[in-house]
């Protein structure tokens, strides 16, 4: 076989041990929180039927989906229609179905909806599930954008109760508190408030244009937002109404009061205010980071119908959104199960990783692998070392024996390269005295103890 | 959008909550064991370059690989060569490279070898890694065969020490002991013993034929094995040598003695005996299930060069192999890094799942999700319930509040369907007395305690 200079596909990543340990720490924190909140694990296949995914993410999504090439005869059978397509000079990408019947999942929400529709009779409703799996998108690779990345989602389907919104906000709060994060912001809004705004501005037809424009307020400022609204076809009076809306400011209660005055003639808007008021004022639990009402928050996603959530990283790290979600109606309707409302959140693991890295928040435990290296000092040494090592392992302490009787130097170098904090030495003198030496490589302290005391030694 | 009757691709599976919890229990047990033995986590991308994978698994493997269809212009550019291929009437499957540059990984070993070759300068050698990720194969779906399934591998590269073989056997032993399995068998052999046999039979050229045939001894018996050997071109004298080999029997030491007598003229064979003797007789650690020398074990895999391992499920479940591995030389040579030896093992999660299910070995903890359901008995009730629920969650006890003030009946039905063992009741009388009622739904016992005592209550 020819030798290959190895590489990996553009936009994908290997996660070596150091990175994996830190990623596992983040994911384990999220997973444990999902679990104590009563969410249940689900995994769906990497591949879905092309029909399940197509048309769910817009034209761009369809383009960016990784499709699986048909195998064997299924591909060969397509030769005639493929030939026809080539002769007619239509792009092959238009006849993708000739080549492919399956695609890699693009997110976790559509597979979840598909699962609920397929298993509706077995599921206890409301069904609260979490799912932490990779998704694939053929995006142009760029800094911070990957073609394979994990999504960590929690969703509730089958309940209209706003208690779910509060629970999901508390999940964010709990996870980020556990991760030691401070200064992040939980921002919330309600789609119905935005609909109300479009109504009172007299342009319900331009709801999407309005939300896309005002969502940019933070980045481009009010003058540019007004410019954009004009370009998108809004008149002066209409823009004035929106400007008043954008001037809403103060504490959550102050904002709610201003909103109520502004949207009093829109039943939809008032409904949105009622919903968000309940979520913000229920007083059921303490937040370490109180949710903030942000009336400009839209997240550009048309499928939200109620609450919209976004988590912003602490301003000091300039990383932006590290999570988001909201309520959507009738997601499973696409799969023949109408009238089921859902609400969910998602954690951006890659960005959370960058935040924790920049703020030096990863704990020691997320950075350590093996704790104790037993040096290999010859056959007699390892006969004593091995049972001691197994003793530590049974206690859950990761321990290794160096694989061969190399020079001390080489063995120490391995401990150093692996950041192993303790070495255990069973040299001739230790063996003669039935003792064992333990050296802490960080403090350089070394002590010699009896085999009985070794059992009690605290490797910290 | 048209409604779709949802389905998933043939040979793939959704893992709902009950199954996921049990799978997680198995995987977590394996993961923790890998870690205490000093193995480090690695994850590689689902997709690899087609060049990385092609030719590594034989023709069949190349056929069964799931290839990713090229996106956008890359596909369109292939129109001309595809047209040519169609005109020449060659099967499209022969020109797969026109359609695809990437494929889903087929196993975890080749991606691992690729990773080691790419990162050789940063890795501390020996490099011990574990990897637990799905792989994909377009096998004909059939009972117990899936197109997407998890592999759980641990490998050591960069060490020829036989201590690694012992460590890997101990990993099997530790995992299956933790899982409560009894009656499984750890079988070992050495490729060099099989080579020695082919040598003394005078047919080193037919090594593969010989091993394929004798590997079936358990299933088809000695007469059929002899028949097959004859069909594969061996003469009577040659078959007699092999028959003597197959009659080797007794304890490990007895087998080793018989082997030594039989293979004394084959240096390769004697080397194999020396290696397996060391592994079996080092006496470094106690096994709960002592490894058994099985001289017929070959696992049909030509790339093993030293020890071969297989774990057989307890005979009572008729499931066969639940794990296997061995030593292979020069795996990374394919990627430009020669002379690196490796040894590894793999756990068959799907089969282990079936074994534990059949033997009813899953612990209660792997079958339970939420432990405590707080009933929703109106607004006043949940104001008290919510902080109590958060208290439990902070202690790591999964707890939920029913999402709306439905009839008691409906709420209890939910608890039942979710197998939640405890409900907490905060009705008018409890609220009036500052008390809380806890009912164990399994024992039907109910008690009413003060809020202070609630904090100390042991939800078991």
PDB file of N, CA and C in Angstrom, chain A residues 1 4 7-8 14-15 17 21 36-38 40-41 43 45-46 49 51 55-56 63 67 69 71 76 91-93 99 114 126 128 148 159 161 167 170 282 334 370 383 386 393 399-400 403 418, chain B residues 1 4 7-8 14-15 17 21 36-38 40-41 43 45-46 49 51 55-56 63 67 69 71 76 91-93 99 114 126 128 148 159 161 167 170 282 334 370 383 386 393 399-400 403 418:
ATOM      1  N   UNK A   1       0.825  -1.201   0.000  1.00  0.00           N
ATOM      2  CA  UNK A   1       0.000   0.000   0.000  1.00  0.00           C
ATOM      3  C   UNK A   1       0.862   1.255   0.000  1.00  0.00           C
ATOM      4  N   UNK A   4       0.615   7.409   2.838  1.00  0.00           N
ATOM      5  CA  UNK A   4      -0.256   8.565   2.697  1.00  0.00           C
ATOM      6  C   UNK A   4       0.210   9.616   3.683  1.00  0.00           C
ATOM      7  N   UNK A   7      -4.113  13.536   6.712  1.00  0.00           N
ATOM      8  CA  UNK A   7      -4.774  14.790   7.042  1.00  0.00           C
ATOM      9  C   UNK A   7      -6.225  14.478   7.395  1.00  0.00           C
ATOM     10  N   UNK A   8      -6.930  15.471   7.900  1.00  0.00           N
ATOM     11  CA  UNK A   8      -8.360  15.287   8.172  1.00  0.00           C
ATOM     12  C   UNK A   8      -9.163  16.285   7.352  1.00  0.00           C
ATOM     13  N   UNK A  14      -9.568  16.701  15.413  1.00  0.00           N
ATOM     14  CA  UNK A  14      -9.272  15.653  16.386  1.00  0.00           C
ATOM     15  C   UNK A  14      -9.285  16.310  17.763  1.00  0.00           C
ATOM     16  N   UNK A  15      -9.803  15.598  18.753  1.00  0.00           N
ATOM     17  CA  UNK A  15      -9.711  16.095  20.116  1.00  0.00           C
ATOM     18  C   UNK A  15      -8.774  15.188  20.889  1.00  0.00           C
ATOM     19  N   UNK A  17      -6.138  14.162  24.147  1.00  0.00           N
ATOM     20  CA  UNK A  17      -6.474  13.974  25.565  1.00  0.00           C
ATOM     21  C   UNK A  17      -6.704  15.259  26.366  1.00  0.00           C
ATOM     22  N   UNK A  21     -10.417  16.045  27.919  1.00  0.00           N
ATOM     23  CA  UNK A  21     -10.731  16.091  29.349  1.00  0.00           C
ATOM     24  C   UNK A  21     -11.524  17.353  29.689  1.00  0.00           C
ATOM     25  N   UNK A  36     -30.606  16.159  36.763  1.00  0.00           N
ATOM     26  CA  UNK A  36     -31.266  16.504  38.037  1.00  0.00           C
ATOM     27  C   UNK A  36     -32.534  17.318  37.784  1.00  0.00           C
ATOM     28  N   UNK A  37     -32.646  17.936  36.620  1.00  0.00           N
ATOM     29  CA  UNK A  37     -33.874  18.644  36.267  1.00  0.00           C
ATOM     30  C   UNK A  37     -34.912  17.705  35.641  1.00  0.00           C
ATOM     31  N   UNK A  38     -34.614  16.425  35.624  1.00  0.00           N
ATOM     32  CA  UNK A  38     -35.601  15.453  35.155  1.00  0.00           C
ATOM     33  C   UNK A  38     -35.630  15.240  33.650  1.00  0.00           C
ATOM     34  N   UNK A  40     -34.406  13.488  30.163  1.00  0.00           N
ATOM     35  CA  UNK A  40     -34.019  12.111  29.877  1.00  0.00           C
ATOM     36  C   UNK A  40     -33.151  12.017  28.620  1.00  0.00           C
ATOM     37  N   UNK A  41     -32.199  11.085  28.638  1.00  0.00           N
ATOM     38  CA  UNK A  41     -31.270  10.994  27.500  1.00  0.00           C
ATOM     39  C   UNK A  41     -31.909  10.402  26.247  1.00  0.00           C
ATOM     40  N   UNK A  43     -30.539   9.401  22.051  1.00  0.00           N
ATOM     41  CA  UNK A  43     -29.588   9.485  20.936  1.00  0.00           C
ATOM     42  C   UNK A  43     -30.281   9.016  19.665  1.00  0.00           C
ATOM     43  N   UNK A  45     -29.746   8.380  15.244  1.00  0.00           N
ATOM     44  CA  UNK A  45     -28.643   8.016  14.337  1.00  0.00           C
ATOM     45  C   UNK A  45     -28.014   9.246  13.680  1.00  0.00           C
ATOM     46  N   UNK A  46     -26.738   9.125  13.337  1.00  0.00           N
ATOM     47  CA  UNK A  46     -26.053  10.202  12.619  1.00  0.00           C
ATOM     48  C   UNK A  46     -26.730  10.468  11.275  1.00  0.00           C
ATOM     49  N   UNK A  49     -33.055   9.846   6.938  1.00  0.00           N
ATOM     50  CA  UNK A  49     -33.548   9.834   5.556  1.00  0.00           C
ATOM     51  C   UNK A  49     -33.461  11.259   5.010  1.00  0.00           C
ATOM     52  N   UNK A  51     -35.428  12.708   3.098  1.00  0.00           N
ATOM     53  CA  UNK A  51     -36.773  13.295   3.210  1.00  0.00           C
ATOM     54  C   UNK A  51     -37.053  13.906   4.582  1.00  0.00           C
ATOM     55  N   UNK A  55     -35.734  20.534   3.350  1.00  0.00           N
ATOM     56  CA  UNK A  55     -36.774  21.554   3.454  1.00  0.00           C
ATOM     57  C   UNK A  55     -37.003  22.072   4.854  1.00  0.00           C
ATOM     58  N   UNK A  56     -36.249  21.568   5.825  1.00  0.00           N
ATOM     59  CA  UNK A  56     -36.479  22.004   7.195  1.00  0.00           C
ATOM     60  C   UNK A  56     -35.583  23.175   7.590  1.00  0.00           C
ATOM     61  N   UNK A  63     -28.457  22.968   1.027  1.00  0.00           N
ATOM     62  CA  UNK A  63     -27.154  23.007   0.354  1.00  0.00           C
ATOM     63  C   UNK A  63     -26.038  22.510   1.272  1.00  0.00           C
ATOM     64  N   UNK A  67     -24.580  14.825   2.391  1.00  0.00           N
ATOM     65  CA  UNK A  67     -25.377  13.688   1.941  1.00  0.00           C
ATOM     66  C   UNK A  67     -24.491  12.445   1.817  1.00  0.00           C
ATOM     67  N   UNK A  69     -23.490   9.140  -0.077  1.00  0.00           N
ATOM     68  CA  UNK A  69     -23.561   8.561  -1.423  1.00  0.00           C
ATOM     69  C   UNK A  69     -24.203   7.179  -1.350  1.00  0.00           C
ATOM     70  N   UNK A  71     -24.891   3.400  -1.963  1.00  0.00           N
ATOM     71  CA  UNK A  71     -23.917   2.318  -2.141  1.00  0.00           C
ATOM     72  C   UNK A  71     -24.337   1.374  -3.264  1.00  0.00           C
ATOM     73  N   UNK A  76     -25.475   2.512  -9.146  1.00  0.00           N
ATOM     74  CA  UNK A  76     -25.388   2.103 -10.558  1.00  0.00           C
ATOM     75  C   UNK A  76     -26.711   2.283 -11.295  1.00  0.00           C
ATOM     76  N   UNK A  91     -27.084  21.402 -13.374  1.00  0.00           N
ATOM     77  CA  UNK A  91     -26.060  21.072 -12.370  1.00  0.00           C
ATOM     78  C   UNK A  91     -26.405  19.769 -11.645  1.00  0.00           C
ATOM     79  N   UNK A  92     -25.401  18.943 -11.417  1.00  0.00           N
ATOM     80  CA  UNK A  92     -25.634  17.668 -10.731  1.00  0.00           C
ATOM     81  C   UNK A  92     -26.205  17.874  -9.332  1.00  0.00           C
ATOM     82  N   UNK A  93     -25.836  19.009  -8.713  1.00  0.00           N
ATOM     83  CA  UNK A  93     -26.326  19.272  -7.356  1.00  0.00           C
ATOM     84  C   UNK A  93     -27.852  19.392  -7.318  1.00  0.00           C
ATOM     85  N   UNK A  99     -28.240  10.497  -6.335  1.00  0.00           N
ATOM     86  CA  UNK A  99     -26.997  10.006  -5.744  1.00  0.00           C
ATOM     87  C   UNK A  99     -27.166   9.570  -4.293  1.00  0.00           C
ATOM     88  N   UNK A 114     -38.817  14.096  14.792  1.00  0.00           N
ATOM     89  CA  UNK A 114     -39.074  12.837  14.088  1.00  0.00           C
ATOM     90  C   UNK A 114     -39.231  11.683  15.080  1.00  0.00           C
ATOM     91  N   UNK A 126     -45.678  15.507  29.483  1.00  0.00           N
ATOM     92  CA  UNK A 126     -44.667  16.086  28.604  1.00  0.00           C
ATOM     93  C   UNK A 126     -43.394  15.242  28.572  1.00  0.00           C
ATOM     94  N   UNK A 128     -39.525  15.282  28.287  1.00  0.00           N
ATOM     95  CA  UNK A 128     -38.364  16.158  28.454  1.00  0.00           C
ATOM     96  C   UNK A 128     -37.126  15.362  28.105  1.00  0.00           C
ATOM     97  N   UNK A 148     -18.107  19.777  11.763  1.00  0.00           N
ATOM     98  CA  UNK A 148     -18.633  18.798  12.736  1.00  0.00           C
ATOM     99  C   UNK A 148     -18.528  19.444  14.098  1.00  0.00           C
ATOM    100  N   UNK A 159     -46.199  20.378  26.430  1.00  0.00           N
ATOM    101  CA  UNK A 159     -46.659  21.191  27.555  1.00  0.00           C
ATOM    102  C   UNK A 159     -46.592  22.661  27.188  1.00  0.00           C
ATOM    103  N   UNK A 161     -47.114  24.901  29.543  1.00  0.00           N
ATOM    104  CA  UNK A 161     -46.862  25.591  30.807  1.00  0.00           C
ATOM    105  C   UNK A 161     -45.592  26.426  30.744  1.00  0.00           C
ATOM    106  N   UNK A 167     -37.840  26.610  34.148  1.00  0.00           N
ATOM    107  CA  UNK A 167     -36.922  25.489  34.365  1.00  0.00           C
ATOM    108  C   UNK A 167     -35.711  25.580  33.426  1.00  0.00           C
ATOM    109  N   UNK A 170     -33.378  28.146  34.523  1.00  0.00           N
ATOM    110  CA  UNK A 170     -32.648  27.677  35.704  1.00  0.00           C
ATOM    111  C   UNK A 170     -31.551  26.674  35.327  1.00  0.00           C
ATOM    112  N   UNK A 282     -42.230  35.141  38.575  1.00  0.00           N
ATOM    113  CA  UNK A 282     -42.863  34.048  39.318  1.00  0.00           C
ATOM    114  C   UNK A 282     -42.246  33.889  40.704  1.00  0.00           C
ATOM    115  N   UNK A 334     -44.870  18.581  11.189  1.00  0.00           N
ATOM    116  CA  UNK A 334     -44.194  18.190   9.947  1.00  0.00           C
ATOM    117  C   UNK A 334     -44.177  16.680   9.766  1.00  0.00           C
ATOM    118  N   UNK A 370      -3.453  10.635  34.603  1.00  0.00           N
ATOM    119  CA  UNK A 370      -2.925   9.680  35.567  1.00  0.00           C
ATOM    120  C   UNK A 370      -2.352  10.415  36.768  1.00  0.00           C
ATOM    121  N   UNK A 383       6.889  -6.773  40.928  1.00  0.00           N
ATOM    122  CA  UNK A 383       6.081  -7.766  41.657  1.00  0.00           C
ATOM    123  C   UNK A 383       5.413  -7.113  42.867  1.00  0.00           C
ATOM    124  N   UNK A 386       2.908  -3.854  41.323  1.00  0.00           N
ATOM    125  CA  UNK A 386       1.656  -4.137  40.613  1.00  0.00           C
ATOM    126  C   UNK A 386       0.436  -4.234  41.541  1.00  0.00           C
ATOM    127  N   UNK A 393      -6.105   1.765  41.814  1.00  0.00           N
ATOM    128  CA  UNK A 393      -7.119   1.753  40.759  1.00  0.00           C
ATOM    129  C   UNK A 393      -8.482   1.372  41.313  1.00  0.00           C
ATOM    130  N   UNK A 399      -3.725   5.132  37.877  1.00  0.00           N
ATOM    131  CA  UNK A 399      -2.330   4.794  38.142  1.00  0.00           C
ATOM    132  C   UNK A 399      -1.757   3.949  37.011  1.00  0.00           C
ATOM    133  N   UNK A 400      -0.474   4.119  36.771  1.00  0.00           N
ATOM    134  CA  UNK A 400       0.217   3.372  35.720  1.00  0.00           C
ATOM    135  C   UNK A 400       1.540   2.844  36.246  1.00  0.00           C
ATOM    136  N   UNK A 403       6.216   1.004  31.396  1.00  0.00           N
ATOM    137  CA  UNK A 403       6.095  -0.263  30.669  1.00  0.00           C
ATOM    138  C   UNK A 403       7.378  -1.085  30.590  1.00  0.00           C
ATOM    139  N   UNK A 418       3.445  13.753  30.693  1.00  0.00           N
ATOM    140  CA  UNK A 418       2.043  13.423  30.948  1.00  0.00           C
ATOM    141  C   UNK A 418       1.456  14.222  32.118  1.00  0.00           C
TER     142      UNK A 418
ATOM    143  N   UNK B   1     -45.244  22.598   3.509  1.00  0.00           N
ATOM    144  CA  UNK B   1     -44.428  21.389   3.415  1.00  0.00           C
ATOM    145  C   UNK B   1     -45.293  20.132   3.530  1.00  0.00           C
ATOM    146  N   UNK B   4     -44.650  13.989   6.257  1.00  0.00           N
ATOM    147  CA  UNK B   4     -43.811  12.832   5.961  1.00  0.00           C
ATOM    148  C   UNK B   4     -44.126  11.765   6.993  1.00  0.00           C
ATOM    149  N   UNK B   7     -39.401   7.815   9.268  1.00  0.00           N
ATOM    150  CA  UNK B   7     -38.691   6.550   9.462  1.00  0.00           C
ATOM    151  C   UNK B   7     -37.205   6.858   9.611  1.00  0.00           C
ATOM    152  N   UNK B   8     -36.439   5.856   9.986  1.00  0.00           N
ATOM    153  CA  UNK B   8     -34.985   6.045  10.048  1.00  0.00           C
ATOM    154  C   UNK B   8     -34.314   5.067   9.104  1.00  0.00           C
ATOM    155  N   UNK B  14     -32.717   4.506  17.013  1.00  0.00           N
ATOM    156  CA  UNK B  14     -32.869   5.527  18.041  1.00  0.00           C
ATOM    157  C   UNK B  14     -32.666   4.840  19.381  1.00  0.00           C
ATOM    158  N   UNK B  15     -32.000   5.534  20.295  1.00  0.00           N
ATOM    159  CA  UNK B  15     -31.899   5.010  21.648  1.00  0.00           C
ATOM    160  C   UNK B  15     -32.718   5.901  22.571  1.00  0.00           C
ATOM    161  N   UNK B  17     -34.833   6.866  26.196  1.00  0.00           N
ATOM    162  CA  UNK B  17     -34.301   7.034  27.553  1.00  0.00           C
ATOM    163  C   UNK B  17     -33.958   5.732  28.283  1.00  0.00           C
ATOM    164  N   UNK B  21     -30.057   4.933  29.268  1.00  0.00           N
ATOM    165  CA  UNK B  21     -29.531   4.857  30.638  1.00  0.00           C
ATOM    166  C   UNK B  21     -28.708   3.589  30.833  1.00  0.00           C
ATOM    167  N   UNK B  36      -8.784   4.682  35.050  1.00  0.00           N
ATOM    168  CA  UNK B  36      -7.936   4.306  36.193  1.00  0.00           C
ATOM    169  C   UNK B  36      -6.725   3.488  35.748  1.00  0.00           C
ATOM    170  N   UNK B  37      -6.802   2.896  34.578  1.00  0.00           N
ATOM    171  CA  UNK B  37      -5.631   2.189  34.034  1.00  0.00           C
ATOM    172  C   UNK B  37      -4.695   3.145  33.284  1.00  0.00           C
ATOM    173  N   UNK B  38      -4.996   4.435  33.326  1.00  0.00           N
ATOM    174  CA  UNK B  38      -4.082   5.410  32.738  1.00  0.00           C
ATOM    175  C   UNK B  38      -4.272   5.645  31.245  1.00  0.00           C
ATOM    176  N   UNK B  40      -5.994   7.466  28.014  1.00  0.00           N
ATOM    177  CA  UNK B  40      -6.411   8.845  27.807  1.00  0.00           C
ATOM    178  C   UNK B  40      -7.463   8.952  26.697  1.00  0.00           C
ATOM    179  N   UNK B  41      -8.404   9.889  26.860  1.00  0.00           N
ATOM    180  CA  UNK B  41      -9.490  10.008  25.878  1.00  0.00           C
ATOM    181  C   UNK B  41      -9.039  10.628  24.555  1.00  0.00           C
ATOM    182  N   UNK B  43     -11.000  11.693  20.634  1.00  0.00           N
ATOM    183  CA  UNK B  43     -12.098  11.630  19.668  1.00  0.00           C
ATOM    184  C   UNK B  43     -11.601  12.121  18.317  1.00  0.00           C
ATOM    185  N   UNK B  45     -12.773  12.846  14.024  1.00  0.00           N
ATOM    186  CA  UNK B  45     -13.992  13.227  13.298  1.00  0.00           C
ATOM    187  C   UNK B  45     -14.725  12.005  12.718  1.00  0.00           C
ATOM    188  N   UNK B  46     -16.026  12.136  12.568  1.00  0.00           N
ATOM    189  CA  UNK B  46     -16.813  11.076  11.938  1.00  0.00           C
ATOM    190  C   UNK B  46     -16.346  10.827  10.511  1.00  0.00           C
ATOM    191  N   UNK B  49     -10.738  11.543   5.306  1.00  0.00           N
ATOM    192  CA  UNK B  49     -10.446  11.581   3.872  1.00  0.00           C
ATOM    193  C   UNK B  49     -10.606  10.165   3.325  1.00  0.00           C
ATOM    194  N   UNK B  51      -8.931   8.761   1.119  1.00  0.00           N
ATOM    195  CA  UNK B  51      -7.587   8.168   1.028  1.00  0.00           C
ATOM    196  C   UNK B  51      -7.123   7.529   2.333  1.00  0.00           C
ATOM    197  N   UNK B  55      -8.633   0.922   1.172  1.00  0.00           N
ATOM    198  CA  UNK B  55      -7.585  -0.094   1.093  1.00  0.00           C
ATOM    199  C   UNK B  55      -7.151  -0.642   2.437  1.00  0.00           C
ATOM    200  N   UNK B  56      -7.753  -0.151   3.519  1.00  0.00           N
ATOM    201  CA  UNK B  56      -7.331  -0.609   4.834  1.00  0.00           C
ATOM    202  C   UNK B  56      -8.166  -1.785   5.343  1.00  0.00           C
ATOM    203  N   UNK B  63     -16.152  -1.457  -0.117  1.00  0.00           N
ATOM    204  CA  UNK B  63     -17.547  -1.477  -0.590  1.00  0.00           C
ATOM    205  C   UNK B  63     -18.508  -1.008   0.489  1.00  0.00           C
ATOM    206  N   UNK B  67     -19.779   6.635   1.948  1.00  0.00           N
ATOM    207  CA  UNK B  67     -19.056   7.792   1.408  1.00  0.00           C
ATOM    208  C   UNK B  67     -19.949   9.030   1.437  1.00  0.00           C
ATOM    209  N   UNK B  69     -21.215  12.389  -0.208  1.00  0.00           N
ATOM    210  CA  UNK B  69     -21.343  12.980  -1.537  1.00  0.00           C
ATOM    211  C   UNK B  69     -20.688  14.364  -1.543  1.00  0.00           C
ATOM    212  N   UNK B  71     -20.075  18.165  -2.184  1.00  0.00           N
ATOM    213  CA  UNK B  71     -21.047  19.257  -2.196  1.00  0.00           C
ATOM    214  C   UNK B  71     -20.781  20.221  -3.340  1.00  0.00           C
ATOM    215  N   UNK B  76     -20.488  19.232  -9.296  1.00  0.00           N
ATOM    216  CA  UNK B  76     -20.785  19.670 -10.670  1.00  0.00           C
ATOM    217  C   UNK B  76     -19.585  19.496 -11.600  1.00  0.00           C
ATOM    218  N   UNK B  91     -19.490   0.443 -14.182  1.00  0.00           N
ATOM    219  CA  UNK B  91     -20.359   0.742 -13.037  1.00  0.00           C
ATOM    220  C   UNK B  91     -19.929   2.034 -12.341  1.00  0.00           C
ATOM    221  N   UNK B  92     -20.891   2.839 -11.951  1.00  0.00           N
ATOM    222  CA  UNK B  92     -20.563   4.094 -11.282  1.00  0.00           C
ATOM    223  C   UNK B  92     -19.809   3.864  -9.976  1.00  0.00           C
ATOM    224  N   UNK B  93     -20.078   2.722  -9.339  1.00  0.00           N
ATOM    225  CA  UNK B  93     -19.400   2.438  -8.070  1.00  0.00           C
ATOM    226  C   UNK B  93     -17.887   2.309  -8.245  1.00  0.00           C
ATOM    227  N   UNK B  99     -17.403  11.176  -7.110  1.00  0.00           N
ATOM    228  CA  UNK B  99     -18.553  11.636  -6.335  1.00  0.00           C
ATOM    229  C   UNK B  99     -18.189  12.035  -4.912  1.00  0.00           C
ATOM    230  N   UNK B 114      -3.887   7.146  12.151  1.00  0.00           N
ATOM    231  CA  UNK B 114      -3.734   8.420  11.437  1.00  0.00           C
ATOM    232  C   UNK B 114      -3.427   9.548  12.421  1.00  0.00           C
ATOM    233  N   UNK B 126       5.047   5.458  25.642  1.00  0.00           N
ATOM    234  CA  UNK B 126       3.920   4.888  24.915  1.00  0.00           C
ATOM    235  C   UNK B 126       2.650   5.722  25.082  1.00  0.00           C
ATOM    236  N   UNK B 128      -1.220   5.715  25.363  1.00  0.00           N
ATOM    237  CA  UNK B 128      -2.347   4.828  25.683  1.00  0.00           C
ATOM    238  C   UNK B 128      -3.618   5.631  25.546  1.00  0.00           C
ATOM    239  N   UNK B 148     -24.836   1.505  12.088  1.00  0.00           N
ATOM    240  CA  UNK B 148     -24.173   2.462  12.981  1.00  0.00           C
ATOM    241  C   UNK B 148     -24.070   1.789  14.335  1.00  0.00           C
ATOM    242  N   UNK B 159       5.085   0.635  22.453  1.00  0.00           N
ATOM    243  CA  UNK B 159       5.703  -0.202  23.480  1.00  0.00           C
ATOM    244  C   UNK B 159       5.583  -1.667  23.094  1.00  0.00           C
ATOM    245  N   UNK B 161       6.443  -3.956  25.308  1.00  0.00           N
ATOM    246  CA  UNK B 161       6.378  -4.659  26.585  1.00  0.00           C
ATOM    247  C   UNK B 161       5.115  -5.493  26.700  1.00  0.00           C
ATOM    248  N   UNK B 167      -2.050  -5.739  31.215  1.00  0.00           N
ATOM    249  CA  UNK B 167      -2.924  -4.624  31.589  1.00  0.00           C
ATOM    250  C   UNK B 167      -4.250  -4.706  30.839  1.00  0.00           C
ATOM    251  N   UNK B 170      -6.409  -7.285  32.214  1.00  0.00           N
ATOM    252  CA  UNK B 170      -6.958  -6.838  33.504  1.00  0.00           C
ATOM    253  C   UNK B 170      -8.095  -5.836  33.320  1.00  0.00           C
ATOM    254  N   UNK B 282       2.909 -14.367  34.796  1.00  0.00           N
ATOM    255  CA  UNK B 282       3.656 -13.291  35.451  1.00  0.00           C
ATOM    256  C   UNK B 282       3.255 -13.161  36.918  1.00  0.00           C
ATOM    257  N   UNK B 334       1.544   2.716   7.614  1.00  0.00           N
ATOM    258  CA  UNK B 334       0.701   3.130   6.487  1.00  0.00           C
ATOM    259  C   UNK B 334       0.656   4.642   6.332  1.00  0.00           C
ATOM    260  N   UNK B 370     -35.944  10.200  37.008  1.00  0.00           N
ATOM    261  CA  UNK B 370     -36.321  11.138  38.062  1.00  0.00           C
ATOM    262  C   UNK B 370     -36.710  10.373  39.314  1.00  0.00           C
ATOM    263  N   UNK B 383     -45.236  27.452  45.089  1.00  0.00           N
ATOM    264  CA  UNK B 383     -44.326  28.427  45.707  1.00  0.00           C
ATOM    265  C   UNK B 383     -43.491  27.753  46.793  1.00  0.00           C
ATOM    266  N   UNK B 386     -41.235  24.552  44.843  1.00  0.00           N
ATOM    267  CA  UNK B 386     -40.102  24.840  43.967  1.00  0.00           C
ATOM    268  C   UNK B 386     -38.757  24.911  44.706  1.00  0.00           C
ATOM    269  N   UNK B 393     -32.261  18.942  43.894  1.00  0.00           N
ATOM    270  CA  UNK B 393     -31.399  18.972  42.702  1.00  0.00           C
ATOM    271  C   UNK B 393     -29.974  19.346  43.065  1.00  0.00           C
ATOM    272  N   UNK B 399     -35.185  15.636  40.307  1.00  0.00           N
ATOM    273  CA  UNK B 399     -36.527  15.964  40.780  1.00  0.00           C
ATOM    274  C   UNK B 399     -37.249  16.821  39.759  1.00  0.00           C
ATOM    275  N   UNK B 400     -38.576  16.658  39.713  1.00  0.00           N
ATOM    276  CA  UNK B 400     -39.418  17.419  38.793  1.00  0.00           C
ATOM    277  C   UNK B 400     -40.650  17.935  39.504  1.00  0.00           C
ATOM    278  N   UNK B 403     -45.994  19.849  35.444  1.00  0.00           N
ATOM    279  CA  UNK B 403     -45.978  21.128  34.726  1.00  0.00           C
ATOM    280  C   UNK B 403     -47.254  21.949  34.853  1.00  0.00           C
ATOM    281  N   UNK B 418     -43.354   7.125  34.114  1.00  0.00           N
ATOM    282  CA  UNK B 418     -41.934   7.457  34.167  1.00  0.00           C
ATOM    283  C   UNK B 418     -41.190   6.643  35.225  1.00  0.00           C
TER     284      UNK B 418
END
